[in-house]
CSV table of C-alpha atoms and ligand atoms in Angstrom, one decimal:
chain,number,residue,atom,x,y,z
N,1,UNK,CA,-0.3,-0.2,-0.2
N,2,UNK,CA,0.8,3.7,-0.6
N,3,UNK,CA,-0.6,5.8,1.3
N,4,UNK,CA,0.6,8.7,0.2
N,5,UNK,CA,-1.4,8.7,-2.9
N,6,UNK,CA,-4.5,7.0,-2.5
N,7,UNK,CA,-6.4,5.4,0.5
N,8,UNK,CA,-6.1,2.1,2.1
N,9,UNK,CA,-9.5,0.6,2.6
N,10,UNK,CA,-10.3,-2.7,4.1
N,11,UNK,CA,-13.4,-4.3,3.4
N,12,UNK,CA,-16.1,-7.3,4.6
N,13,UNK,CA,-18.3,-8.9,1.9
N,14,UNK,CA,-20.7,-11.1,3.9
N,15,UNK,CA,-22.0,-12.1,0.8
N,16,UNK,CA,-25.3,-14.1,1.6
N,17,UNK,CA,-25.1,-14.2,5.2
N,18,UNK,CA,-26.4,-12.8,8.6
N,19,UNK,CA,-29.9,-11.7,9.5
N,20,UNK,CA,-30.7,-8.4,10.9
N,21,UNK,CA,-30.3,-9.5,13.9
N,22,UNK,CA,-26.6,-11.0,13.7
N,23,UNK,CA,-25.7,-8.1,11.7
N,24,UNK,CA,-26.8,-5.9,15.0
N,25,UNK,CA,-24.7,-8.0,16.2
N,26,UNK,CA,-21.7,-8.2,14.8
N,27,UNK,CA,-22.0,-4.1,15.1
N,28,UNK,CA,-22.0,-4.1,18.3
N,29,UNK,CA,-19.7,-6.5,18.6
N,30,UNK,CA,-16.6,-4.9,16.3
N,31,UNK,CA,-17.6,-1.4,17.9
N,32,UNK,CA,-16.4,-2.8,21.1
N,33,UNK,CA,-12.9,-4.0,20.0
N,34,UNK,CA,-12.9,-1.4,16.6
N,35,UNK,CA,-8.6,0.1,16.7
N,36,UNK,CA,-8.8,4.0,17.2
N,37,UNK,CA,-6.1,4.7,14.5
N,38,UNK,CA,-7.5,6.3,11.3
N,39,UNK,CA,-4.5,4.0,9.3
N,40,UNK,CA,-7.3,3.0,6.8
N,41,UNK,CA,-11.1,2.9,6.0
N,42,UNK,CA,-13.9,-0.1,7.0
N,43,UNK,CA,-16.2,-1.4,4.8
N,44,UNK,CA,-19.0,-3.6,5.8
N,45,UNK,CA,-20.8,-5.0,2.4
N,46,UNK,CA,-24.1,-6.6,4.3
N,47,UNK,CA,-27.7,-8.6,2.5
N,48,UNK,CA,-29.3,-5.7,1.2
N,49,UNK,CA,-32.2,-6.6,3.5
N,50,UNK,CA,-29.5,-5.6,6.4
N,51,UNK,CA,-28.2,-2.5,4.9
N,52,UNK,CA,-30.4,-0.4,7.1
N,53,UNK,CA,-29.8,-2.3,10.4
N,54,UNK,CA,-26.1,-1.9,9.6
N,55,UNK,CA,-26.4,1.7,8.6
N,56,UNK,CA,-28.0,2.5,12.0
N,57,UNK,CA,-26.2,0.4,14.4
N,58,UNK,CA,-22.5,2.4,12.5
N,59,UNK,CA,-24.2,5.4,12.2
N,60,UNK,CA,-21.2,7.3,14.3
N,61,UNK,CA,-18.6,5.0,13.8
N,62,UNK,CA,-16.1,5.7,11.1
N,63,UNK,CA,-17.6,2.1,9.5
N,64,UNK,CA,-19.1,2.5,6.0
N,65,UNK,CA,-21.6,1.1,4.0
N,66,UNK,CA,-22.1,-0.7,1.2
N,67,UNK,CA,-24.1,-2.9,-0.9
N,68,UNK,CA,-23.2,-6.2,-3.0
N,69,UNK,CA,-24.4,-5.7,-6.5
N,70,UNK,CA,-27.9,-3.3,-7.7
N,71,UNK,CA,-29.0,-2.5,-10.9
N,72,UNK,CA,-27.8,-0.1,-13.4
N,73,UNK,CA,-31.6,1.2,-14.2
N,74,UNK,CA,-32.8,4.6,-12.3
N,75,UNK,CA,-36.0,2.3,-11.8
N,76,UNK,CA,-38.7,0.6,-13.4
N,77,UNK,CA,-40.0,-3.4,-13.9
N,78,UNK,CA,-37.0,-5.3,-12.8
N,79,UNK,CA,-38.9,-7.9,-10.1
N,80,UNK,CA,-36.3,-8.5,-7.2
N,81,UNK,CA,-33.5,-5.8,-8.1
N,82,UNK,CA,-32.4,-2.3,-6.5
N,83,UNK,CA,-31.8,0.2,-7.8
N,84,UNK,CA,-28.7,2.8,-7.2
N,85,UNK,CA,-30.9,5.5,-5.9
N,86,UNK,CA,-32.6,2.7,-3.4
N,87,UNK,CA,-28.7,1.8,-2.2
N,88,UNK,CA,-27.8,5.8,-1.9
N,89,UNK,CA,-31.0,6.4,0.3
N,90,UNK,CA,-30.5,3.7,2.5
N,91,UNK,CA,-27.2,5.2,3.4
N,92,UNK,CA,-24.6,2.7,1.7
N,93,UNK,CA,-21.5,4.9,0.2
N,94,UNK,CA,-20.4,1.8,-1.6
N,95,UNK,CA,-20.9,-0.6,-3.8
N,96,UNK,CA,-19.6,-4.1,-5.0
N,97,UNK,CA,-19.9,-4.4,-8.5
N,98,UNK,CA,-18.7,-7.4,-11.1
N,99,UNK,CA,-18.3,-9.8,-7.8
N,100,UNK,CA,-16.7,-13.3,-9.6
N,101,UNK,CA,-20.0,-14.8,-7.8
N,102,UNK,CA,-22.5,-12.3,-9.9
N,103,UNK,CA,-20.6,-12.8,-13.6
N,104,UNK,CA,-20.6,-16.6,-12.8
N,105,UNK,CA,-24.7,-16.2,-13.5
N,106,UNK,CA,-24.4,-13.9,-16.4
N,107,UNK,CA,-23.4,-10.9,-16.1
N,108,UNK,CA,-21.3,-9.2,-18.5
N,109,UNK,CA,-18.2,-6.6,-18.4
N,110,UNK,CA,-20.6,-4.1,-20.5
N,111,UNK,CA,-23.2,-4.7,-17.4
N,112,UNK,CA,-20.6,-3.9,-15.4
N,113,UNK,CA,-19.7,-0.6,-17.2
N,114,UNK,CA,-23.4,0.0,-17.0
N,115,UNK,CA,-23.5,-0.4,-13.4
N,116,UNK,CA,-20.0,1.6,-12.7
N,117,UNK,CA,-21.6,4.2,-14.3
N,118,UNK,CA,-24.8,4.0,-12.5
N,119,UNK,CA,-22.9,3.9,-9.3
N,120,UNK,CA,-21.1,7.0,-9.7
N,121,UNK,CA,-24.0,9.3,-11.2
N,122,UNK,CA,-26.2,8.0,-8.1
N,123,UNK,CA,-23.1,9.4,-5.6
N,124,UNK,CA,-21.8,5.6,-4.5
N,125,UNK,CA,-18.5,4.1,-4.8
N,126,UNK,CA,-17.9,0.9,-6.9
N,127,UNK,CA,-15.5,-1.2,-5.6
N,128,UNK,CA,-15.3,-3.1,-9.0
N,129,UNK,CA,-13.8,-7.2,-8.6
N,130,UNK,CA,-11.9,-8.3,-12.0
N,131,UNK,CA,-9.9,-11.3,-11.9
N,132,UNK,CA,-8.9,-14.7,-13.6
N,133,UNK,CA,-10.3,-18.1,-13.9
N,134,UNK,CA,-7.5,-21.0,-12.7
N,135,UNK,CA,-7.9,-22.1,-16.3
N,136,UNK,CA,-6.7,-18.9,-17.0
N,137,UNK,CA,-4.4,-18.9,-14.9
N,138,UNK,CA,-3.2,-22.4,-16.3
N,139,UNK,CA,-4.0,-20.9,-20.0
N,140,UNK,CA,-0.8,-17.9,-18.8
N,141,UNK,CA,-3.8,-15.5,-19.5
N,142,UNK,CA,-4.0,-13.4,-16.4
N,143,UNK,CA,-2.3,-10.2,-18.2
N,144,UNK,CA,-4.9,-10.5,-21.1
N,145,UNK,CA,-7.8,-11.2,-18.6
N,146,UNK,CA,-7.3,-8.4,-16.0
N,147,UNK,CA,-6.6,-5.6,-18.8
N,148,UNK,CA,-9.7,-6.6,-20.5
N,149,UNK,CA,-11.9,-6.2,-17.2
N,150,UNK,CA,-10.5,-2.7,-16.2
N,151,UNK,CA,-10.6,-1.3,-20.2
N,152,UNK,CA,-14.2,-2.8,-19.9
N,153,UNK,CA,-14.9,-1.3,-16.6
N,154,UNK,CA,-13.9,1.6,-17.2
N,155,UNK,CA,-15.5,2.6,-20.8
N,156,UNK,CA,-16.8,6.2,-21.6
N,157,UNK,CA,-15.4,7.4,-17.4
N,158,UNK,CA,-13.3,10.6,-17.5
N,159,UNK,CA,-10.4,10.9,-15.2
N,160,UNK,CA,-12.5,12.2,-12.2
N,161,UNK,CA,-15.0,9.4,-12.0
N,162,UNK,CA,-11.7,6.7,-12.5
N,163,UNK,CA,-10.3,8.1,-9.6
N,164,UNK,CA,-13.3,7.2,-7.3
N,165,UNK,CA,-13.4,3.8,-8.7
N,166,UNK,CA,-12.1,1.2,-6.2
N,167,UNK,CA,-10.7,-1.9,-8.1
N,168,UNK,CA,-10.4,-5.2,-6.9
N,169,UNK,CA,-8.4,-8.4,-8.2
N,170,UNK,CA,-9.7,-10.9,-7.2
N,171,UNK,CA,-8.3,-14.4,-8.8
N,172,UNK,CA,-11.4,-16.3,-8.9
N,173,UNK,CA,-9.6,-19.7,-8.3
N,174,UNK,CA,-8.9,-17.8,-4.5
N,175,UNK,CA,-12.3,-17.2,-3.7
N,176,UNK,CA,-13.5,-19.4,-0.7
N,177,UNK,CA,-10.8,-21.8,-1.9
N,178,UNK,CA,-8.1,-21.0,1.0
N,179,UNK,CA,-6.0,-21.2,-2.0
N,180,UNK,CA,-4.7,-17.1,-1.7
N,181,UNK,CA,-2.5,-15.8,-4.3
N,182,UNK,CA,1.3,-15.3,-3.3
N,183,UNK,CA,2.2,-11.2,-2.0
N,184,UNK,CA,4.0,-11.6,-5.7
N,185,UNK,CA,1.1,-12.5,-7.9
N,186,UNK,CA,-1.0,-10.1,-5.9
N,187,UNK,CA,1.7,-7.1,-6.5
N,188,UNK,CA,1.8,-8.2,-10.0
N,189,UNK,CA,-1.4,-8.3,-11.1
N,190,UNK,CA,-2.5,-4.9,-9.0
N,191,UNK,CA,0.2,-2.8,-10.4
N,192,UNK,CA,-0.6,-3.9,-13.9
N,193,UNK,CA,-4.2,-3.3,-13.0
N,194,UNK,CA,-2.7,0.4,-12.1
N,195,UNK,CA,-0.3,0.3,-15.2
N,196,UNK,CA,-3.7,-0.1,-17.7
N,197,UNK,CA,-5.4,2.8,-15.8
N,198,UNK,CA,-2.6,5.1,-16.3
N,199,UNK,CA,-2.5,3.8,-20.3
N,200,UNK,CA,-6.6,4.6,-20.3
N,201,UNK,CA,-5.9,7.9,-18.3
N,202,UNK,CA,-2.7,9.7,-16.3
N,203,UNK,CA,-0.2,8.2,-14.2
N,204,UNK,CA,-1.7,10.9,-11.3
N,205,UNK,CA,-5.6,8.7,-12.3
N,206,UNK,CA,-3.4,5.6,-11.4
N,207,UNK,CA,-1.9,6.2,-8.1
N,208,UNK,CA,-4.7,7.8,-6.9
N,209,UNK,CA,-7.0,4.7,-7.0
N,210,UNK,CA,-7.4,2.1,-4.8
N,211,UNK,CA,-6.5,-1.4,-6.2
N,212,UNK,CA,-7.4,-4.0,-2.9
N,213,UNK,CA,-6.8,-7.9,-3.0
N,214,UNK,CA,-9.4,-10.7,-2.1
N,215,UNK,CA,-9.6,-14.5,-2.6
N,216,UNK,CA,-9.0,-15.8,0.7
N,217,UNK,CA,-6.8,-12.7,2.9
N,218,UNK,CA,-7.4,-13.6,5.7
N,219,UNK,CA,-5.9,-12.9,9.7
N,220,UNK,CA,-2.8,-14.4,9.1
N,221,UNK,CA,-1.8,-13.9,5.7
N,222,UNK,CA,-3.1,-10.1,5.5
N,223,UNK,CA,-0.2,-8.6,6.3
N,224,UNK,CA,2.4,-10.1,4.0
N,225,UNK,CA,-0.1,-9.3,0.8
N,226,UNK,CA,-0.9,-5.2,2.9
N,227,UNK,CA,2.5,-5.1,3.0
N,228,UNK,CA,3.0,-5.0,-0.8
N,229,UNK,CA,3.6,-1.3,-2.6
N,230,UNK,CA,0.2,-1.5,-5.0
N,231,UNK,CA,-2.5,-3.4,-2.5
N,232,UNK,CA,-4.1,-0.9,-1.2
N,233,UNK,CA,-6.7,-3.2,0.7
N,234,UNK,CA,-8.8,-6.4,1.0
N,235,UNK,CA,-11.9,-7.3,-0.3
N,236,UNK,CA,-12.5,-9.8,2.8
N,237,UNK,CA,-15.6,-12.4,2.1
N,238,UNK,CA,-15.2,-15.1,5.0
N,239,UNK,CA,-13.0,-13.8,7.5
N,240,UNK,CA,-15.0,-10.6,7.5
N,241,UNK,CA,-17.8,-12.4,9.2
N,242,UNK,CA,-16.4,-12.9,12.6
N,243,UNK,CA,-15.4,-9.6,14.4
N,244,UNK,CA,-12.3,-10.4,15.9
N,245,UNK,CA,-10.7,-11.8,12.6
N,246,UNK,CA,-12.1,-8.6,10.7
N,247,UNK,CA,-10.2,-6.5,13.6
N,248,UNK,CA,-6.9,-8.6,12.9
N,249,UNK,CA,-7.1,-7.5,9.1
N,250,UNK,CA,-7.3,-4.0,9.5
N,251,UNK,CA,-4.4,-4.1,12.2
N,252,UNK,CA,-2.6,-5.4,9.3
N,253,UNK,CA,-3.2,-2.8,7.2
N,254,UNK,CA,-1.1,-0.4,9.8
N,255,UNK,CA,2.4,-0.7,9.0
N,256,UNK,CA,5.2,1.6,7.3
N,257,UNK,CA,4.3,2.4,3.9
N,258,UNK,CA,7.0,4.0,0.8
N,259,UNK,CA,6.2,7.9,2.0
N,260,UNK,CA,9.7,8.4,0.3
N,261,UNK,CA,8.2,7.7,-3.0
N,262,UNK,CA,6.5,10.7,-2.7
N,263,UNK,CA,9.6,12.8,-3.8
N,264,UNK,CA,10.0,10.2,-7.1
N,265,UNK,CA,9.1,11.8,-10.4
N,266,UNK,CA,5.9,10.3,-11.7
N,267,UNK,CA,7.8,8.4,-14.7
N,268,UNK,CA,9.8,6.4,-12.4
N,269,UNK,CA,6.9,4.6,-10.6
N,270,UNK,CA,6.7,0.7,-11.7
N,271,UNK,CA,4.9,-0.3,-14.7
N,272,UNK,CA,4.2,-4.2,-15.5
N,273,UNK,CA,5.1,-4.7,-18.8
N,274,UNK,CA,2.8,-7.1,-19.6
N,275,UNK,CA,0.1,-5.1,-18.8
N,276,UNK,CA,2.1,-1.9,-21.0
N,277,UNK,CA,1.3,-4.0,-24.8
N,278,UNK,CA,-1.2,-3.0,-26.7
N,279,UNK,CA,-3.0,-6.3,-26.7
N,280,UNK,CA,-5.8,-7.5,-28.7
N,281,UNK,CA,-9.3,-6.8,-27.5
N,282,UNK,CA,-11.5,-9.8,-28.2
N,283,UNK,CA,-13.2,-11.5,-25.5
N,284,UNK,CA,-11.6,-14.2,-23.9
N,285,UNK,CA,-13.6,-17.0,-22.2
G,1,PGA,P1,-12.5,-15.0,0.4
G,1,PGA,O1,-14.2,-13.7,-0.6
G,1,PGA,O2,-12.8,-13.7,1.4
G,1,PGA,O3,-14.4,-15.6,1.8
G,1,PGA,O4,-12.1,-15.9,-0.7
G,1,PGA,C1,-13.4,-12.7,-1.2
G,1,PGA,C2,-14.9,-12.4,-1.8
G,1,PGA,O5,-15.4,-13.2,-2.6
G,1,PGA,O6,-14.8,-11.5,-2.2
């Protein structure tokens, strides 16, 4: 992480877990043990029905609330969906978009882009999930897949809007599997994502975007992952459900950062060669 340029963010993705009562109980426990230091932003993303309870329980705290998905349209005949305005009005500041569990249900890059634009228009900060499958990793396609996903996510967005986006590199093979990416793997891809953003926008925008790692991050591996200069936080599933474990990850984000880099000229920020080339823009399945 590099706190000189961008925020460190520790976000919990609860997925389809916790009732309203369990959400309130979690908030009560978390508030008791939440560290006082403000070295990172903290976000919890409960299921939609628990959002109002979470917003209420965390009202006077530094913990922000996010949704796990939303529809791109403002309103209309979309049974079972939730609009950006509804998410924002409920008190959410963030929304996870393009999670692989939703992409597996058929969500496309183009739909993710539409949702990102809608979220920004509603004043929400999108946490955009991208990542390769195990087959793509084995085929050596990680850089290509990630490049295409970042480009597709940012279609039609200018620099100031891109700055409001948060990316989460979540290798599909690491989600819920206990098989975490190594710090080297996480750093390489997160740096690659920053390289792609730099090509689309500019170095200043790329430096300002927080890029998180997600996929079996837990209290034991968080420190090493968060020590990587381009890993600006975590999107945590399983380990975010238990207050003590979530707090240990928040504590792992309290570590020395590369403040000295502020003195370096912009050209010296390391780029990732694999993400610098003009690859094909054809979809990879
Ligand atoms: P996990 O999930 O931490 O349980 O692997 C992460 C995520 O899917 O966001």
